[in-house]
Amino acid sequence: MNRAWTQNAKILIADDQPTNIMLLEHVLRRAGFANLHSTTDPAEVERLFCELAPDMVLLDLHMPVVDGFAVLRQLRPLIGESSFLPVVVLTADDSPSARKEALHLGANDFITKPLDASEVVLRIDNLLKTRYFYLQMQEQNHSLERRVQERTAELEQAKLEILHLLARTAEYRDDETGQHTQRVGRMARDVAVALGLPQQEVELIEQATPLHDIGKIGIADEILLKPGRFTAEEFEQMKRHTLIGAWILETSSFPVLRIAGEIALTHHEKWNGGGYPRGLSGPEIPLSGRIVAIADFYDALTHERPYKKAWTHEEAIEEIRAQRGVHFDPVVVDAFLGILQLPVSS
């Protein structure tokens, strides 16, 4: 127990009789309590309480104009229900009704007038010790909360790094810069925002999208890196990356990885049902898959790959407009064109 803390704790005294205040201050100073503040005007108590932030209030119960009960009502919301800041009532009224009302309004203890110096010191000392331990416990709780928040932030950062590394693992095999996945993730985020999705869903899509092609780690290099068109058999092999990606991710308990699995499986489905692997159509395709389909398509067209040259931005936009309602969800196309500040029709 820190004795110096209790002796320097701020004590606010409110009594309309100056002699009572002088007596209390004399008793408390002799006992080592040095941080004393007082008023004979009960109307000043609320203001002084807010200015001083005391550790204890000593309050006369029967004062003119504004009595101790009214002051207790003023202080109650300032102290709060869950905080321990002792309010000690000083009174010559020892009636059960007065005690009950004061306790109901938030008083913690009573000191009966005329004051006994030893009793005053002991009661105040014990209540301030309790106040000290309460503040220590609060600080420990805050410290634990900070540590939990820091740890949570570290885990969140670690999760994002793992997602990024997983995406780079797949992308490294056919995009040495590793930027395709990140570009598609940012574009998918912008489309999700344009569609008015909730912020949490937008963030999940942005974080999950870079894993859309993770299934490529299961595709042989001679197919993945082939310069030129696939044969029908090779294309069937290539299609399997959607199933492999879903298989890798679908059993995760983390929402971001579950959405990543959904995207991996469905980002090559087409609005008209002509996509793969399941031939889903229209709203059967999860919205996350429809969003990533257009972001992935645009980025793949406008960047060079082993099997093709890069298209111009204008060529890619023209093709996306042509595929509105065929390959892509018309609403998603409109949102995509909107973020580029382009009209829906050419």
PDB file of N, CA and C in Angstrom, residues 112-206:
ATOM      1  N   THR A 112     -20.710  10.887  12.305  1.00  0.00           N
ATOM      2  CA  THR A 112     -21.703  11.601  13.105  1.00  0.00           C
ATOM      3  C   THR A 112     -21.059  12.774  13.832  1.00  0.00           C
ATOM      4  N   LYS A 113     -21.747  13.901  13.787  1.00  0.00           N
ATOM      5  CA  LYS A 113     -21.337  15.072  14.555  1.00  0.00           C
ATOM      6  C   LYS A 113     -21.879  14.956  15.975  1.00  0.00           C
ATOM      7  N   PRO A 114     -21.173  15.456  16.975  1.00  0.00           N
ATOM      8  CA  PRO A 114     -19.850  16.091  16.912  1.00  0.00           C
ATOM      9  C   PRO A 114     -18.772  15.073  16.535  1.00  0.00           C
ATOM     10  N   LEU A 115     -17.779  15.563  15.798  1.00  0.00           N
ATOM     11  CA  LEU A 115     -16.777  14.682  15.211  1.00  0.00           C
ATOM     12  C   LEU A 115     -15.808  14.159  16.251  1.00  0.00           C
ATOM     13  N   ASP A 116     -15.470  12.871  16.102  1.00  0.00           N
ATOM     14  CA  ASP A 116     -14.407  12.258  16.901  1.00  0.00           C
ATOM     15  C   ASP A 116     -13.170  12.164  16.007  1.00  0.00           C
ATOM     16  N   ALA A 117     -12.084  12.824  16.401  1.00  0.00           N
ATOM     17  CA  ALA A 117     -10.905  12.942  15.545  1.00  0.00           C
ATOM     18  C   ALA A 117     -10.359  11.586  15.124  1.00  0.00           C
ATOM     19  N   SER A 118     -10.268  10.657  16.057  1.00  0.00           N
ATOM     20  CA  SER A 118      -9.715   9.336  15.732  1.00  0.00           C
ATOM     21  C   SER A 118     -10.604   8.599  14.740  1.00  0.00           C
ATOM     22  N   GLU A 119     -11.921   8.680  14.969  1.00  0.00           N
ATOM     23  CA  GLU A 119     -12.854   8.016  14.058  1.00  0.00           C
ATOM     24  C   GLU A 119     -12.776   8.629  12.658  1.00  0.00           C
ATOM     25  N   VAL A 120     -12.702   9.949  12.574  1.00  0.00           N
ATOM     26  CA  VAL A 120     -12.611  10.640  11.289  1.00  0.00           C
ATOM     27  C   VAL A 120     -11.394  10.145  10.507  1.00  0.00           C
ATOM     28  N   VAL A 121     -10.228  10.112  11.176  1.00  0.00           N
ATOM     29  CA  VAL A 121      -8.986   9.719  10.507  1.00  0.00           C
ATOM     30  C   VAL A 121      -9.058   8.272  10.045  1.00  0.00           C
ATOM     31  N   LEU A 122      -9.554   7.382  10.911  1.00  0.00           N
ATOM     32  CA  LEU A 122      -9.610   5.960  10.567  1.00  0.00           C
ATOM     33  C   LEU A 122     -10.549   5.703   9.391  1.00  0.00           C
ATOM     34  N   ARG A 123     -11.727   6.315   9.411  1.00  0.00           N
ATOM     35  CA  ARG A 123     -12.692   6.092   8.332  1.00  0.00           C
ATOM     36  C   ARG A 123     -12.159   6.630   6.999  1.00  0.00           C
ATOM     37  N   ILE A 124     -11.612   7.829   7.051  1.00  0.00           N
ATOM     38  CA  ILE A 124     -11.093   8.421   5.817  1.00  0.00           C
ATOM     39  C   ILE A 124      -9.904   7.638   5.300  1.00  0.00           C
ATOM     40  N   ASP A 125      -9.028   7.220   6.200  1.00  0.00           N
ATOM     41  CA  ASP A 125      -7.856   6.446   5.787  1.00  0.00           C
ATOM     42  C   ASP A 125      -8.279   5.131   5.138  1.00  0.00           C
ATOM     43  N   ASN A 126      -9.238   4.433   5.723  1.00  0.00           N
ATOM     44  CA  ASN A 126      -9.693   3.149   5.176  1.00  0.00           C
ATOM     45  C   ASN A 126     -10.371   3.320   3.817  1.00  0.00           C
ATOM     46  N   LEU A 127     -11.188   4.352   3.677  1.00  0.00           N
ATOM     47  CA  LEU A 127     -11.864   4.574   2.406  1.00  0.00           C
ATOM     48  C   LEU A 127     -10.883   4.974   1.311  1.00  0.00           C
ATOM     49  N   LEU A 128      -9.863   5.763   1.668  1.00  0.00           N
ATOM     50  CA  LEU A 128      -8.871   6.143   0.675  1.00  0.00           C
ATOM     51  C   LEU A 128      -8.005   4.955   0.269  1.00  0.00           C
ATOM     52  N   LYS A 129      -7.745   4.048   1.193  1.00  0.00           N
ATOM     53  CA  LYS A 129      -7.029   2.824   0.830  1.00  0.00           C
ATOM     54  C   LYS A 129      -7.841   2.029  -0.194  1.00  0.00           C
ATOM     55  N   THR A 130      -9.146   1.940   0.053  1.00  0.00           N
ATOM     56  CA  THR A 130     -10.012   1.235  -0.899  1.00  0.00           C
ATOM     57  C   THR A 130     -10.000   1.930  -2.254  1.00  0.00           C
ATOM     58  N   ARG A 131     -10.036   3.267  -2.222  1.00  0.00           N
ATOM     59  CA  ARG A 131      -9.958   4.048  -3.464  1.00  0.00           C
ATOM     60  C   ARG A 131      -8.643   3.764  -4.198  1.00  0.00           C
ATOM     61  N   TYR A 132      -7.556   3.710  -3.455  1.00  0.00           N
ATOM     62  CA  TYR A 132      -6.236   3.444  -4.047  1.00  0.00           C
ATOM     63  C   TYR A 132      -6.223   2.076  -4.741  1.00  0.00           C
ATOM     64  N   PHE A 133      -6.713   1.048  -4.041  1.00  0.00           N
ATOM     65  CA  PHE A 133      -6.711  -0.298  -4.628  1.00  0.00           C
ATOM     66  C   PHE A 133      -7.650  -0.368  -5.841  1.00  0.00           C
ATOM     67  N   TYR A 134      -8.754   0.387  -5.776  1.00  0.00           N
ATOM     68  CA  TYR A 134      -9.663   0.432  -6.923  1.00  0.00           C
ATOM     69  C   TYR A 134      -8.952   1.031  -8.140  1.00  0.00           C
ATOM     70  N   LEU A 135      -8.240   2.133  -7.954  1.00  0.00           N
ATOM     71  CA  LEU A 135      -7.528   2.770  -9.061  1.00  0.00           C
ATOM     72  C   LEU A 135      -6.411   1.873  -9.587  1.00  0.00           C
ATOM     73  N   GLN A 136      -5.731   1.166  -8.673  1.00  0.00           N
ATOM     74  CA  GLN A 136      -4.696   0.226  -9.101  1.00  0.00           C
ATOM     75  C   GLN A 136      -5.287  -0.884  -9.958  1.00  0.00           C
ATOM     76  N   MET A 137      -6.444  -1.379  -9.533  1.00  0.00           N
ATOM     77  CA  MET A 137      -7.106  -2.433 -10.300  1.00  0.00           C
ATOM     78  C   MET A 137      -7.536  -1.911 -11.668  1.00  0.00           C
ATOM     79  N   GLN A 138      -8.050  -0.661 -11.694  1.00  0.00           N
ATOM     80  CA  GLN A 138      -8.431  -0.066 -12.971  1.00  0.00           C
ATOM     81  C   GLN A 138      -7.235   0.044 -13.909  1.00  0.00           C
ATOM     82  N   GLU A 139      -6.102   0.486 -13.371  1.00  0.00           N
ATOM     83  CA  GLU A 139      -4.906   0.636 -14.186  1.00  0.00           C
ATOM     84  C   GLU A 139      -4.443  -0.715 -14.721  1.00  0.00           C
ATOM     85  N   GLN A 140      -4.512  -1.743 -13.869  1.00  0.00           N
ATOM     86  CA  GLN A 140      -4.140  -3.081 -14.322  1.00  0.00           C
ATOM     87  C   GLN A 140      -5.081  -3.559 -15.429  1.00  0.00           C
ATOM     88  N   ASN A 141      -6.383  -3.268 -15.256  1.00  0.00           N
ATOM     89  CA  ASN A 141      -7.348  -3.658 -16.286  1.00  0.00           C
ATOM     90  C   ASN A 141      -7.080  -2.928 -17.597  1.00  0.00           C
ATOM     91  N   HIS A 142      -6.784  -1.625 -17.494  1.00  0.00           N
ATOM     92  CA  HIS A 142      -6.471  -0.856 -18.694  1.00  0.00           C
ATOM     93  C   HIS A 142      -5.206  -1.378 -19.358  1.00  0.00           C
ATOM     94  N   SER A 143      -4.228  -1.738 -18.513  1.00  0.00           N
ATOM     95  CA  SER A 143      -2.983  -2.276 -19.054  1.00  0.00           C
ATOM     96  C   SER A 143      -3.238  -3.587 -19.785  1.00  0.00           C
ATOM     97  N   LEU A 144      -4.077  -4.434 -19.189  1.00  0.00           N
ATOM     98  CA  LEU A 144      -4.423  -5.701 -19.835  1.00  0.00           C
ATOM     99  C   LEU A 144      -5.177  -5.459 -21.137  1.00  0.00           C
ATOM    100  N   GLU A 145      -6.102  -4.472 -21.123  1.00  0.00           N
ATOM    101  CA  GLU A 145      -6.846  -4.152 -22.337  1.00  0.00           C
ATOM    102  C   GLU A 145      -5.907  -3.674 -23.436  1.00  0.00           C
ATOM    103  N   ARG A 146      -4.926  -2.823 -23.045  1.00  0.00           N
ATOM    104  CA  ARG A 146      -3.964  -2.351 -24.035  1.00  0.00           C
ATOM    105  C   ARG A 146      -3.156  -3.499 -24.615  1.00  0.00           C
ATOM    106  N   ARG A 147      -2.756  -4.424 -23.733  1.00  0.00           N
ATOM    107  CA  ARG A 147      -1.981  -5.574 -24.198  1.00  0.00           C
ATOM    108  C   ARG A 147      -2.813  -6.448 -25.130  1.00  0.00           C
ATOM    109  N   VAL A 148      -4.102  -6.627 -24.772  1.00  0.00           N
ATOM    110  CA  VAL A 148      -4.988  -7.417 -25.636  1.00  0.00           C
ATOM    111  C   VAL A 148      -5.152  -6.731 -26.985  1.00  0.00           C
ATOM    112  N   GLN A 149      -5.339  -5.387 -26.965  1.00  0.00           N
ATOM    113  CA  GLN A 149      -5.481  -4.647 -28.216  1.00  0.00           C
ATOM    114  C   GLN A 149      -4.215  -4.739 -29.056  1.00  0.00           C
ATOM    115  N   GLU A 150      -3.060  -4.606 -28.391  1.00  0.00           N
ATOM    116  CA  GLU A 150      -1.796  -4.714 -29.118  1.00  0.00           C
ATOM    117  C   GLU A 150      -1.632  -6.105 -29.717  1.00  0.00           C
ATOM    118  N   ARG A 151      -1.968  -7.119 -28.905  1.00  0.00           N
ATOM    119  CA  ARG A 151      -1.846  -8.492 -29.380  1.00  0.00           C
ATOM    120  C   ARG A 151      -2.816  -8.763 -30.543  1.00  0.00           C
ATOM    121  N   THR A 152      -4.040  -8.219 -30.411  1.00  0.00           N
ATOM    122  CA  THR A 152      -5.022  -8.379 -31.478  1.00  0.00           C
ATOM    123  C   THR A 152      -4.531  -7.729 -32.766  1.00  0.00           C
ATOM    124  N   ALA A 153      -3.940  -6.528 -32.619  1.00  0.00           N
ATOM    125  CA  ALA A 153      -3.400  -5.839 -33.800  1.00  0.00           C
ATOM    126  C   ALA A 153      -2.257  -6.633 -34.416  1.00  0.00           C
ATOM    127  N   GLU A 154      -1.410  -7.220 -33.569  1.00  0.00           N
ATOM    128  CA  GLU A 154      -0.307  -8.043 -34.075  1.00  0.00           C
ATOM    129  C   GLU A 154      -0.841  -9.264 -34.823  1.00  0.00           C
ATOM    130  N   LEU A 155      -1.872  -9.897 -34.254  1.00  0.00           N
ATOM    131  CA  LEU A 155      -2.451 -11.072 -34.908  1.00  0.00           C
ATOM    132  C   LEU A 155      -3.110 -10.695 -36.234  1.00  0.00           C
ATOM    133  N   GLU A 156      -3.773  -9.523 -36.246  1.00  0.00           N
ATOM    134  CA  GLU A 156      -4.399  -9.066 -37.485  1.00  0.00           C
ATOM    135  C   GLU A 156      -3.341  -8.804 -38.545  1.00  0.00           C
ATOM    136  N   GLN A 157      -2.231  -8.176 -38.136  1.00  0.00           N
ATOM    137  CA  GLN A 157      -1.150  -7.917 -39.070  1.00  0.00           C
ATOM    138  C   GLN A 157      -0.546  -9.220 -39.578  1.00  0.00           C
ATOM    139  N   ALA A 158      -0.375 -10.175 -38.649  1.00  0.00           N
ATOM    140  CA  ALA A 158       0.172 -11.477 -39.047  1.00  0.00           C
ATOM    141  C   ALA A 158      -0.756 -12.173 -40.033  1.00  0.00           C
ATOM    142  N   LYS A 159      -2.077 -12.049 -39.789  1.00  0.00           N
ATOM    143  CA  LYS A 159      -3.048 -12.672 -40.699  1.00  0.00           C
ATOM    144  C   LYS A 159      -2.939 -12.068 -42.093  1.00  0.00           C
ATOM    145  N   LEU A 160      -2.845 -10.728 -42.156  1.00  0.00           N
ATOM    146  CA  LEU A 160      -2.741 -10.067 -43.455  1.00  0.00           C
ATOM    147  C   LEU A 160      -1.449 -10.451 -44.170  1.00  0.00           C
ATOM    148  N   GLU A 161      -0.363 -10.567 -43.401  1.00  0.00           N
ATOM    149  CA  GLU A 161       0.906 -10.962 -44.006  1.00  0.00           C
ATOM    150  C   GLU A 161       0.835 -12.381 -44.565  1.00  0.00           C
ATOM    151  N   ILE A 162       0.168 -13.265 -43.813  1.00  0.00           N
ATOM    152  CA  ILE A 162       0.022 -14.647 -44.281  1.00  0.00           C
ATOM    153  C   ILE A 162      -0.817 -14.686 -45.564  1.00  0.00           C
ATOM    154  N   LEU A 163      -1.895 -13.889 -45.596  1.00  0.00           N
ATOM    155  CA  LEU A 163      -2.713 -13.825 -46.804  1.00  0.00           C
ATOM    156  C   LEU A 163      -1.880 -13.335 -47.987  1.00  0.00           C
ATOM    157  N   HIS A 164      -1.082 -12.308 -47.741  1.00  0.00           N
ATOM    158  CA  HIS A 164      -0.245 -11.755 -48.805  1.00  0.00           C
ATOM    159  C   HIS A 164       0.779 -12.780 -49.294  1.00  0.00           C
ATOM    160  N   LEU A 165       1.390 -13.491 -48.352  1.00  0.00           N
ATOM    161  CA  LEU A 165       2.399 -14.486 -48.720  1.00  0.00           C
ATOM    162  C   LEU A 165       1.779 -15.662 -49.467  1.00  0.00           C
ATOM    163  N   LEU A 166       0.584 -16.068 -49.045  1.00  0.00           N
ATOM    164  CA  LEU A 166      -0.111 -17.145 -49.760  1.00  0.00           C
ATOM    165  C   LEU A 166      -0.405 -16.729 -51.202  1.00  0.00           C
ATOM    166  N   ALA A 167      -0.855 -15.478 -51.347  1.00  0.00           N
ATOM    167  CA  ALA A 167      -1.145 -14.997 -52.693  1.00  0.00           C
ATOM    168  C   ALA A 167       0.122 -14.951 -53.542  1.00  0.00           C
ATOM    169  N   ARG A 168       1.216 -14.501 -52.982  1.00  0.00           N
ATOM    170  CA  ARG A 168       2.477 -14.433 -53.727  1.00  0.00           C
ATOM    171  C   ARG A 168       2.995 -15.825 -54.078  1.00  0.00           C
ATOM    172  N   THR A 169       2.701 -16.797 -53.219  1.00  0.00           N
ATOM    173  CA  THR A 169       3.136 -18.167 -53.489  1.00  0.00           C
ATOM    174  C   THR A 169       2.575 -18.658 -54.817  1.00  0.00           C
ATOM    175  N   ALA A 170       1.284 -18.371 -55.032  1.00  0.00           N
ATOM    176  CA  ALA A 170       0.658 -18.799 -56.289  1.00  0.00           C
ATOM    177  C   ALA A 170       1.074 -17.897 -57.430  1.00  0.00           C
ATOM    178  N   GLU A 171       1.098 -16.590 -57.195  1.00  0.00           N
ATOM    179  CA  GLU A 171       1.327 -15.645 -58.282  1.00  0.00           C
ATOM    180  C   GLU A 171       2.755 -15.683 -58.800  1.00  0.00           C
ATOM    181  N   TYR A 172       3.688 -16.054 -57.949  1.00  0.00           N
ATOM    182  CA  TYR A 172       5.097 -16.065 -58.343  1.00  0.00           C
ATOM    183  C   TYR A 172       5.342 -16.933 -59.574  1.00  0.00           C
ATOM    184  N   ARG A 173       4.514 -17.935 -59.771  1.00  0.00           N
ATOM    185  CA  ARG A 173       4.749 -18.894 -60.841  1.00  0.00           C
ATOM    186  C   ARG A 173       4.426 -18.328 -62.222  1.00  0.00           C
ATOM    187  N   ASP A 174       3.518 -17.332 -62.312  1.00  0.00           N
ATOM    188  CA  ASP A 174       3.255 -16.778 -63.636  1.00  0.00           C
ATOM    189  C   ASP A 174       3.188 -15.251 -63.637  1.00  0.00           C
ATOM    190  N   ASP A 175       3.653 -14.628 -62.556  1.00  0.00           N
ATOM    191  CA  ASP A 175       3.760 -13.169 -62.523  1.00  0.00           C
ATOM    192  C   ASP A 175       4.866 -12.826 -61.543  1.00  0.00           C
ATOM    193  N   GLU A 176       6.075 -12.698 -62.056  1.00  0.00           N
ATOM    194  CA  GLU A 176       7.227 -12.556 -61.171  1.00  0.00           C
ATOM    195  C   GLU A 176       7.178 -11.291 -60.335  1.00  0.00           C
ATOM    196  N   THR A 177       6.428 -10.298 -60.775  1.00  0.00           N
ATOM    197  CA  THR A 177       6.311  -9.085 -59.963  1.00  0.00           C
ATOM    198  C   THR A 177       5.417  -9.300 -58.759  1.00  0.00           C
ATOM    199  N   GLY A 178       4.525 -10.267 -58.827  1.00  0.00           N
ATOM    200  CA  GLY A 178       3.606 -10.523 -57.723  1.00  0.00           C
ATOM    201  C   GLY A 178       2.585  -9.418 -57.518  1.00  0.00           C
ATOM    202  N   GLN A 179       2.373  -8.551 -58.521  1.00  0.00           N
ATOM    203  CA  GLN A 179       1.490  -7.401 -58.354  1.00  0.00           C
ATOM    204  C   GLN A 179       0.058  -7.661 -58.833  1.00  0.00           C
ATOM    205  N   HIS A 180      -0.131  -8.678 -59.647  1.00  0.00           N
ATOM    206  CA  HIS A 180      -1.464  -8.940 -60.186  1.00  0.00           C
ATOM    207  C   HIS A 180      -2.482  -9.124 -59.056  1.00  0.00           C
ATOM    208  N   THR A 181      -2.145  -9.949 -58.089  1.00  0.00           N
ATOM    209  CA  THR A 181      -3.104 -10.235 -57.018  1.00  0.00           C
ATOM    210  C   THR A 181      -3.464  -8.982 -56.242  1.00  0.00           C
ATOM    211  N   GLN A 182      -2.479  -8.119 -55.991  1.00  0.00           N
ATOM    212  CA  GLN A 182      -2.745  -6.899 -55.231  1.00  0.00           C
ATOM    213  C   GLN A 182      -3.579  -5.911 -56.054  1.00  0.00           C
ATOM    214  N   ARG A 183      -3.284  -5.810 -57.345  1.00  0.00           N
ATOM    215  CA  ARG A 183      -4.082  -4.913 -58.195  1.00  0.00           C
ATOM    216  C   ARG A 183      -5.532  -5.371 -58.252  1.00  0.00           C
ATOM    217  N   VAL A 184      -5.726  -6.664 -58.401  1.00  0.00           N
ATOM    218  CA  VAL A 184      -7.088  -7.188 -58.470  1.00  0.00           C
ATOM    219  C   VAL A 184      -7.800  -6.972 -57.134  1.00  0.00           C
ATOM    220  N   GLY A 185      -7.076  -7.142 -56.032  1.00  0.00           N
ATOM    221  CA  GLY A 185      -7.663  -6.908 -54.713  1.00  0.00           C
ATOM    222  C   GLY A 185      -8.133  -5.473 -54.549  1.00  0.00           C
ATOM    223  N   ARG A 186      -7.302  -4.514 -54.979  1.00  0.00           N
ATOM    224  CA  ARG A 186      -7.682  -3.097 -54.856  1.00  0.00           C
ATOM    225  C   ARG A 186      -8.874  -2.766 -55.747  1.00  0.00           C
ATOM    226  N   MET A 187      -8.869  -3.331 -56.961  1.00  0.00           N
ATOM    227  CA  MET A 187      -9.967  -3.049 -57.882  1.00  0.00           C
ATOM    228  C   MET A 187     -11.272  -3.684 -57.376  1.00  0.00           C
ATOM    229  N   ALA A 188     -11.184  -4.889 -56.833  1.00  0.00           N
ATOM    230  CA  ALA A 188     -12.371  -5.539 -56.271  1.00  0.00           C
ATOM    231  C   ALA A 188     -12.927  -4.720 -55.111  1.00  0.00           C
ATOM    232  N   ARG A 189     -12.026  -4.172 -54.293  1.00  0.00           N
ATOM    233  CA  ARG A 189     -12.462  -3.300 -53.190  1.00  0.00           C
ATOM    234  C   ARG A 189     -13.232  -2.108 -53.726  1.00  0.00           C
ATOM    235  N   ASP A 190     -12.697  -1.451 -54.753  1.00  0.00           N
ATOM    236  CA  ASP A 190     -13.351  -0.259 -55.303  1.00  0.00           C
ATOM    237  C   ASP A 190     -14.720  -0.589 -55.884  1.00  0.00           C
ATOM    238  N   VAL A 191     -14.823  -1.738 -56.537  1.00  0.00           N
ATOM    239  CA  VAL A 191     -16.119  -2.150 -57.087  1.00  0.00           C
ATOM    240  C   VAL A 191     -17.111  -2.428 -55.956  1.00  0.00           C
ATOM    241  N   ALA A 192     -16.635  -3.099 -54.909  1.00  0.00           N
ATOM    242  CA  ALA A 192     -17.503  -3.399 -53.756  1.00  0.00           C
ATOM    243  C   ALA A 192     -18.004  -2.112 -53.115  1.00  0.00           C
ATOM    244  N   VAL A 193     -17.130  -1.117 -53.008  1.00  0.00           N
ATOM    245  CA  VAL A 193     -17.536   0.185 -52.462  1.00  0.00           C
ATOM    246  C   VAL A 193     -18.589   0.823 -53.358  1.00  0.00           C
ATOM    247  N   ALA A 194     -18.359   0.781 -54.666  1.00  0.00           N
ATOM    248  CA  ALA A 194     -19.297   1.376 -55.619  1.00  0.00           C
ATOM    249  C   ALA A 194     -20.660   0.689 -55.569  1.00  0.00           C
ATOM    250  N   LEU A 195     -20.668  -0.594 -55.212  1.00  0.00           N
ATOM    251  CA  LEU A 195     -21.928  -1.333 -55.080  1.00  0.00           C
ATOM    252  C   LEU A 195     -22.636  -1.046 -53.762  1.00  0.00           C
ATOM    253  N   GLY A 196     -21.969  -0.296 -52.871  1.00  0.00           N
ATOM    254  CA  GLY A 196     -22.586   0.061 -51.593  1.00  0.00           C
ATOM    255  C   GLY A 196     -22.551  -1.023 -50.545  1.00  0.00           C
ATOM    256  N   LEU A 197     -21.595  -1.949 -50.648  1.00  0.00           N
ATOM    257  CA  LEU A 197     -21.518  -3.023 -49.658  1.00  0.00           C
ATOM    258  C   LEU A 197     -21.034  -2.465 -48.317  1.00  0.00           C
ATOM    259  N   PRO A 198     -21.404  -3.105 -47.200  1.00  0.00           N
ATOM    260  CA  PRO A 198     -20.929  -2.659 -45.882  1.00  0.00           C
ATOM    261  C   PRO A 198     -19.407  -2.674 -45.806  1.00  0.00           C
ATOM    262  N   GLN A 199     -18.841  -1.794 -44.993  1.00  0.00           N
ATOM    263  CA  GLN A 199     -17.392  -1.651 -44.897  1.00  0.00           C
ATOM    264  C   GLN A 199     -16.709  -2.969 -44.537  1.00  0.00           C
ATOM    265  N   GLN A 200     -17.284  -3.716 -43.606  1.00  0.00           N
ATOM    266  CA  GLN A 200     -16.670  -4.984 -43.205  1.00  0.00           C
ATOM    267  C   GLN A 200     -16.598  -5.959 -44.373  1.00  0.00           C
ATOM    268  N   GLU A 201     -17.653  -5.987 -45.185  1.00  0.00           N
ATOM    269  CA  GLU A 201     -17.670  -6.887 -46.348  1.00  0.00           C
ATOM    270  C   GLU A 201     -16.662  -6.424 -47.405  1.00  0.00           C
ATOM    271  N   VAL A 202     -16.562  -5.103 -47.575  1.00  0.00           N
ATOM    272  CA  VAL A 202     -15.577  -4.546 -48.511  1.00  0.00           C
ATOM    273  C   VAL A 202     -14.170  -4.978 -48.113  1.00  0.00           C
ATOM    274  N   GLU A 203     -13.860  -4.867 -46.814  1.00  0.00           N
ATOM    275  CA  GLU A 203     -12.524  -5.234 -46.338  1.00  0.00           C
ATOM    276  C   GLU A 203     -12.249  -6.722 -46.537  1.00  0.00           C
ATOM    277  N   LEU A 204     -13.243  -7.561 -46.270  1.00  0.00           N
ATOM    278  CA  LEU A 204     -13.062  -9.004 -46.459  1.00  0.00           C
ATOM    279  C   LEU A 204     -12.795  -9.335 -47.926  1.00  0.00           C
ATOM    280  N   ILE A 205     -13.522  -8.693 -48.824  1.00  0.00           N
ATOM    281  CA  ILE A 205     -13.312  -8.940 -50.251  1.00  0.00           C
ATOM    282  C   ILE A 205     -11.919  -8.486 -50.662  1.00  0.00           C
ATOM    283  N   GLU A 206     -11.505  -7.315 -50.195  1.00  0.00           N
ATOM    284  CA  GLU A 206     -10.166  -6.818 -50.547  1.00  0.00           C
ATOM    285  C   GLU A 206      -9.077  -7.762 -50.042  1.00  0.00           C
TER     286      GLU A 206
END
